[in-house]
């Protein structure tokens, strides 16, 4: 029996955001937007969903006079991401 | 990028791998900017001090080296504050920053120690020996810092540049001897550092 893939992560944009955050300490909204190529509205919605799930934290502040939204992966998010990757590998290993 | 696109397991893993690689490349490419900045500063300072020392005959112009971090660090901070989007950091970039920060601290400390030793020591010969070996010490530290950066960033261009600077710098030091010509070592190191930065920026464009 295969572990069920986390539906929250099995979405292209949310998975891309989590993949970026898995490799860095934190990233601001503009960086995530640039790296994913997503629109601001779409990215905001997906970040909200990840925040509600407790996978990431969002901190709003200012850099100089510019507003700055910084996202960071939580330990729960990292655990979910690791489980997701493990599950994917199991699927692929058995050709499911 | 769409949020509701159905992905296969292969597509998901491919997306994760590509995104993480792209992020790593971005961090390495970004470090190139600081290699160029410090490389240019090092070249300019070494040429300037060389000219002043050569024309006036006064080795005291070497004290101008203390102005290098005083100019470089605010410039680097200003450049970072102008970044949009704000650049990301990870373990590798922190190691890289730590290595160069440690190099700066050691280089400044040993240079300051040499200056103070020269002021307070009764033996002019001892201070001359320390001053002469200072260049060799700093160029070796510099080469080591650059090589470690190359190892951390997994970049052969930086590793080779580090060996070139450390070993090549020592070779120039033994050829030129303890006079103003030894400043050419730092000109060489600065050019190699700036060239490395440009190579990185080009490689990860």
GROMACS .gro file of C-alpha atoms in nm:
model
  301
    1UNK     CA    1   0.000   0.000   0.000
    2UNK     CA    2   0.143   0.335  -0.102
    3UNK     CA    3   0.122   0.641   0.120
    4UNK     CA    4  -0.131   0.893  -0.011
    5UNK     CA    5   0.027   1.197  -0.175
    6UNK     CA    6  -0.036   1.514   0.021
    7UNK     CA    7  -0.298   1.697  -0.193
    8UNK     CA    8  -0.176   2.032  -0.066
    9UNK     CA    9   0.169   1.969  -0.209
   10UNK     CA   10   0.050   1.788  -0.521
   11UNK     CA   11  -0.010   2.117  -0.697
   12UNK     CA   12   0.240   2.269  -0.935
   13UNK     CA   13   0.274   2.617  -0.785
   14UNK     CA   14   0.256   2.515  -0.419
   15UNK     CA   15   0.514   2.241  -0.480
   16UNK     CA   16   0.743   2.491  -0.655
   17UNK     CA   17   0.713   2.733  -0.359
   18UNK     CA   18   0.790   2.455  -0.112
   19UNK     CA   19   1.086   2.334  -0.324
   20UNK     CA   20   1.235   2.684  -0.321
   21UNK     CA   21   1.182   2.727   0.052
   22UNK     CA   22   1.330   2.381   0.121
   23UNK     CA   23   1.668   2.500  -0.010
   24UNK     CA   24   1.692   2.846   0.145
   25UNK     CA   25   1.659   3.004   0.490
   26UNK     CA   26   1.374   3.230   0.376
   27UNK     CA   27   1.258   3.403   0.061
   28UNK     CA   28   1.060   3.718  -0.007
   29UNK     CA   29   0.746   3.733  -0.218
   30UNK     CA   30   0.918   3.899  -0.516
   31UNK     CA   31   1.182   3.627  -0.524
   32UNK     CA   32   0.919   3.351  -0.520
   33UNK     CA   33   0.727   3.532  -0.793
   34UNK     CA   34   1.037   3.564  -1.009
   35UNK     CA   35   1.144   3.201  -0.959
   36UNK     CA   36   0.800   3.050  -1.021
   37UNK     CA   37   0.684   3.290  -1.292
   38UNK     CA   38   0.340   3.302  -1.123
   39UNK     CA   39   0.111   3.604  -1.104
   40UNK     CA   40   0.095   3.796  -0.774
   41UNK     CA   41  -0.270   3.704  -0.713
   42UNK     CA   42  -0.220   3.335  -0.780
   43UNK     CA   43   0.095   3.320  -0.568
   44UNK     CA   44  -0.077   3.501  -0.277
   45UNK     CA   45  -0.363   3.251  -0.277
   46UNK     CA   46  -0.126   2.951  -0.273
   47UNK     CA   47   0.093   3.105  -0.002
   48UNK     CA   48  -0.220   3.157   0.211
   49UNK     CA   49  -0.311   2.789   0.171
   50UNK     CA   50   0.039   2.677   0.273
   51UNK     CA   51   0.030   2.916   0.570
   52UNK     CA   52  -0.311   2.790   0.684
   53UNK     CA   53  -0.178   2.434   0.670
   54UNK     CA   54   0.114   2.539   0.890
   55UNK     CA   55   0.372   2.449   0.623
   56UNK     CA   56   0.516   2.798   0.598
   57UNK     CA   57   0.519   3.119   0.800
   58UNK     CA   58   0.472   3.462   0.647
   59UNK     CA   59   0.619   3.775   0.796
   60UNK     CA   60   0.523   4.116   0.664
   61UNK     CA   61   0.761   4.403   0.710
   62UNK     CA   62   0.944   4.681   0.528
   63UNK     CA   63   1.274   4.698   0.348
   64UNK     CA   64   1.349   5.068   0.346
   65UNK     CA   65   1.018   5.218   0.234
   66UNK     CA   66   0.912   4.911   0.035
   67UNK     CA   67   0.677   4.652   0.188
   68UNK     CA   68   0.840   4.311   0.210
   69UNK     CA   69   0.669   3.974   0.264
   70UNK     CA   70   0.905   3.702   0.378
   71UNK     CA   71   0.816   3.332   0.367
   72UNK     CA   72   0.986   3.057   0.563
   73UNK     CA   73   0.928   2.682   0.580
   74UNK     CA   74   0.819   2.547   0.919
   75UNK     CA   75   0.939   2.213   1.068
   76UNK     CA   76   0.591   2.073   0.990
   77UNK     CA   77   0.629   2.191   0.631
   78UNK     CA   78   0.969   2.029   0.601
   79UNK     CA   79   0.834   1.703   0.736
   80UNK     CA   80   0.542   1.713   0.492
   81UNK     CA   81   0.778   1.794   0.203
   82UNK     CA   82   1.015   1.509   0.294
   83UNK     CA   83   0.722   1.265   0.323
   84UNK     CA   84   0.590   1.382  -0.013
   85UNK     CA   85   0.928   1.325  -0.184
   86UNK     CA   86   0.961   0.981  -0.019
   87UNK     CA   87   0.612   0.886  -0.138
   88UNK     CA   88   0.693   1.004  -0.492
   89UNK     CA   89   1.008   0.792  -0.498
   90UNK     CA   90   0.812   0.487  -0.381
   91UNK     CA   91   0.558   0.538  -0.660
   92UNK     CA   92   0.834   0.567  -0.916
   93UNK     CA   93   1.032   0.271  -0.782
   94UNK     CA   94   0.733   0.040  -0.825
   95UNK     CA   95   0.620   0.196  -1.152
   96UNK     CA   96   0.283   0.291  -1.009
   97UNK     CA   97   0.269   2.807  -1.347
   98UNK     CA   98  -0.077   2.671  -1.261
   99UNK     CA   99  -0.198   2.566  -0.918
  100UNK     CA  100  -0.447   2.300  -1.030
  101UNK     CA  101  -0.247   2.119  -1.293
  102UNK     CA  102  -0.254   1.741  -1.246
  103UNK     CA  103   0.102   1.618  -1.224
  104UNK     CA  104   0.243   1.268  -1.254
  105UNK     CA  105   0.501   1.146  -1.003
  106UNK     CA  106   0.777   1.201  -1.260
  107UNK     CA  107   0.662   1.556  -1.328
  108UNK     CA  108   0.651   1.634  -0.957
  109UNK     CA  109   1.003   1.505  -0.895
  110UNK     CA  110   1.128   1.688  -1.205
  111UNK     CA  111   0.970   2.011  -1.080
  112UNK     CA  112   1.131   1.971  -0.736
  113UNK     CA  113   1.475   1.895  -0.883
  114UNK     CA  114   1.460   2.181  -1.137
  115UNK     CA  115   1.337   2.435  -0.882
  116UNK     CA  116   1.603   2.343  -0.627
  117UNK     CA  117   1.878   2.351  -0.893
  118UNK     CA  118   1.759   2.687  -1.019
  119UNK     CA  119   1.764   2.825  -0.665
  120UNK     CA  120   2.117   2.693  -0.603
  121UNK     CA  121   2.239   2.843  -0.932
  122UNK     CA  122   2.084   3.177  -0.838
  123UNK     CA  123   2.277   3.177  -0.508
  124UNK     CA  124   2.608   3.096  -0.682
  125UNK     CA  125   2.544   3.355  -0.956
  126UNK     CA  126   2.464   3.616  -0.695
  127UNK     CA  127   2.794   3.553  -0.512
  128UNK     CA  128   2.971   3.652  -0.837
  129UNK     CA  129   2.870   4.015  -0.781
  130UNK     CA  130   3.073   4.034  -0.460
  131UNK     CA  131   3.374   3.861  -0.618
  132UNK     CA  132   3.373   4.133  -0.888
  133UNK     CA  133   3.329   4.415  -0.634
  134UNK     CA  134   3.613   4.303  -0.403
  135UNK     CA  135   3.832   4.208  -0.701
  136UNK     CA  136   3.804   4.557  -0.850
  137UNK     CA  137   3.868   4.723  -0.512
  138UNK     CA  138   4.173   4.503  -0.447
  139UNK     CA  139   4.315   4.581  -0.792
  140UNK     CA  140   4.256   4.956  -0.757
  141UNK     CA  141   4.407   4.973  -0.406
  142UNK     CA  142   4.713   4.766  -0.493
  143UNK     CA  143   4.788   4.975  -0.804
  144UNK     CA  144   4.731   5.300  -0.615
  145UNK     CA  145   4.958   5.202  -0.324
  146UNK     CA  146   5.219   5.065  -0.567
  147UNK     CA  147   5.230   5.398  -0.753
  148UNK     CA  148   5.246   5.604  -0.431
  149UNK     CA  149   5.517   5.382  -0.280
  150UNK     CA  150   5.719   5.380  -0.603
  151UNK     CA  151   5.701   5.756  -0.660
  152UNK     CA  152   5.758   5.870  -0.300
  153UNK     CA  153   5.974   5.581  -0.180
  154UNK     CA  154   5.768   5.560   0.139
  155UNK     CA  155   5.644   5.215   0.246
  156UNK     CA  156   5.409   5.389   0.490
  157UNK     CA  157   5.158   5.416   0.204
  158UNK     CA  158   5.079   5.054   0.289
  159UNK     CA  159   4.865   5.188   0.573
  160UNK     CA  160   4.615   5.278   0.301
  161UNK     CA  161   4.522   4.908   0.299
  162UNK     CA  162   4.316   4.971   0.611
  163UNK     CA  163   4.089   5.188   0.396
  164UNK     CA  164   4.001   4.887   0.178
  165UNK     CA  165   3.752   4.726   0.421
  166UNK     CA  166   3.633   5.075   0.520
  167UNK     CA  167   3.532   5.133   0.157
  168UNK     CA  168   3.440   4.775   0.064
  169UNK     CA  169   3.200   4.680   0.344
  170UNK     CA  170   2.973   4.989   0.317
  171UNK     CA  171   2.973   4.946  -0.063
  172UNK     CA  172   2.874   4.578  -0.031
  173UNK     CA  173   2.600   4.669   0.221
  174UNK     CA  174   2.470   4.944  -0.006
  175UNK     CA  175   2.465   4.706  -0.302
  176UNK     CA  176   2.272   4.449  -0.094
  177UNK     CA  177   2.018   4.709   0.017
  178UNK     CA  178   1.945   4.793  -0.348
  179UNK     CA  179   1.859   4.433  -0.436
  180UNK     CA  180   1.509   4.367  -0.560
  181UNK     CA  181   1.391   4.102  -0.506
  182UNK     CA  182   1.579   4.054  -0.180
  183UNK     CA  183   1.835   3.786  -0.236
  184UNK     CA  184   1.793   3.453  -0.059
  185UNK     CA  185   2.044   3.297   0.174
  186UNK     CA  186   2.113   2.936   0.253
  187UNK     CA  187   2.375   2.734   0.437
  188UNK     CA  188   2.621   2.760   0.145
  189UNK     CA  189   2.596   3.138   0.113
  190UNK     CA  190   2.641   3.175   0.491
  191UNK     CA  191   2.954   2.957   0.476
  192UNK     CA  192   3.082   3.170   0.188
  193UNK     CA  193   3.018   3.494   0.377
  194UNK     CA  194   3.177   3.346   0.690
  195UNK     CA  195   3.491   3.237   0.505
  196UNK     CA  196   3.548   3.583   0.355
  197UNK     CA  197   3.459   3.760   0.678
  198UNK     CA  198   3.713   3.544   0.862
  199UNK     CA  199   3.974   3.617   0.596
  200UNK     CA  200   3.912   3.992   0.635
  201UNK     CA  201   3.938   3.969   1.013
  202UNK     CA  202   4.262   3.768   1.003
  203UNK     CA  203   4.418   3.984   0.730
  204UNK     CA  204   4.336   4.309   0.914
  205UNK     CA  205   4.451   4.169   1.251
  206UNK     CA  206   4.783   4.043   1.122
  207UNK     CA  207   4.844   4.370   0.934
  208UNK     CA  208   4.759   4.577   1.243
  209UNK     CA  209   4.983   4.357   1.456
  210UNK     CA  210   5.270   4.413   1.210
  211UNK     CA  211   5.219   4.791   1.215
  212UNK     CA  212   5.209   4.800   1.597
  213UNK     CA  213   5.510   4.571   1.618
  214UNK     CA  214   5.700   4.809   1.390
  215UNK     CA  215   5.606   5.108   1.608
  216UNK     CA  216   5.687   4.956   1.945
  217UNK     CA  217   5.970   4.715   1.864
  218UNK     CA  218   6.331   4.820   1.922
  219UNK     CA  219   6.453   4.595   1.646
  220UNK     CA  220   6.401   4.744   1.299
  221UNK     CA  221   6.516   4.414   1.146
  222UNK     CA  222   6.240   4.218   1.322
  223UNK     CA  223   5.974   4.458   1.199
  224UNK     CA  224   6.117   4.442   0.845
  225UNK     CA  225   6.101   4.062   0.850
  226UNK     CA  226   5.741   4.070   0.978
  227UNK     CA  227   5.641   4.328   0.720
  228UNK     CA  228   5.796   4.128   0.440
  229UNK     CA  229   5.627   3.803   0.539
  230UNK     CA  230   5.292   3.982   0.580
  231UNK     CA  231   5.234   3.977   0.204
  232UNK     CA  232   5.301   3.605   0.188
  233UNK     CA  233   5.069   3.536   0.482
  234UNK     CA  234   4.785   3.742   0.339
  235UNK     CA  235   4.812   3.603  -0.012
  236UNK     CA  236   4.805   3.247   0.126
  237UNK     CA  237   4.501   3.327   0.342
  238UNK     CA  238   4.339   3.485   0.038
  239UNK     CA  239   4.405   3.177  -0.178
  240UNK     CA  240   4.267   2.950   0.095
  241UNK     CA  241   3.950   3.159   0.136
  242UNK     CA  242   3.888   3.153  -0.237
  243UNK     CA  243   3.950   2.778  -0.265
  244UNK     CA  244   3.711   2.706   0.025
  245UNK     CA  245   3.453   2.927  -0.147
  246UNK     CA  246   3.495   2.715  -0.461
  247UNK     CA  247   3.447   2.395  -0.261
  248UNK     CA  248   3.135   2.531  -0.086
  249UNK     CA  249   2.983   2.660  -0.410
  250UNK     CA  250   3.092   2.345  -0.600
  251UNK     CA  251   3.257   2.560  -0.865
  252UNK     CA  252   3.584   2.461  -1.032
  253UNK     CA  253   3.656   2.811  -1.166
  254UNK     CA  254   3.670   2.947  -0.809
  255UNK     CA  255   3.877   2.652  -0.681
  256UNK     CA  256   4.134   2.698  -0.960
  257UNK     CA  257   4.139   3.075  -0.903
  258UNK     CA  258   4.208   3.010  -0.534
  259UNK     CA  259   4.504   2.782  -0.608
  260UNK     CA  260   4.633   3.028  -0.867
  261UNK     CA  261   4.616   3.317  -0.623
  262UNK     CA  262   4.766   3.133  -0.325
  263UNK     CA  263   5.041   2.943  -0.504
  264UNK     CA  264   5.093   3.196  -0.787
  265UNK     CA  265   5.099   3.479  -0.535
  266UNK     CA  266   5.368   3.303  -0.331
  267UNK     CA  267   5.572   3.250  -0.649
  268UNK     CA  268   5.551   3.622  -0.736
  269UNK     CA  269   5.643   3.705  -0.376
  270UNK     CA  270   5.966   3.502  -0.396
  271UNK     CA  271   6.051   3.648  -0.738
  272UNK     CA  272   5.988   4.014  -0.652
  273UNK     CA  273   6.125   4.020  -0.296
  274UNK     CA  274   6.030   4.261  -0.019
  275UNK     CA  275   5.976   4.585  -0.210
  276UNK     CA  276   5.692   4.773  -0.375
  277UNK     CA  277   5.689   4.516  -0.658
  278UNK     CA  278   5.528   4.267  -0.417
  279UNK     CA  279   5.208   4.472  -0.439
  280UNK     CA  280   5.166   4.328  -0.787
  281UNK     CA  281   5.067   4.005  -0.610
  282UNK     CA  282   4.752   4.177  -0.489
  283UNK     CA  283   4.691   4.329  -0.831
  284UNK     CA  284   4.713   3.974  -0.968
  285UNK     CA  285   4.484   3.843  -0.691
  286UNK     CA  286   4.232   4.123  -0.754
  287UNK     CA  287   4.220   4.056  -1.127
  288UNK     CA  288   4.178   3.680  -1.067
  289UNK     CA  289   3.899   3.749  -0.813
  290UNK     CA  290   3.708   3.986  -1.042
  291UNK     CA  291   3.753   3.750  -1.339
  292UNK     CA  292   3.620   3.464  -1.127
  293UNK     CA  293   3.311   3.670  -1.045
  294UNK     CA  294   3.252   3.740  -1.412
  295UNK     CA  295   3.296   3.372  -1.499
  296UNK     CA  296   3.041   3.274  -1.233
  297UNK     CA  297   2.790   3.533  -1.355
  298UNK     CA  298   2.837   3.410  -1.714
  299UNK     CA  299   2.822   3.038  -1.620
  300UNK     CA  300   2.496   3.071  -1.428
  301UNK     CA  301   2.328   3.331  -1.646
   0.00000   0.00000   0.00000
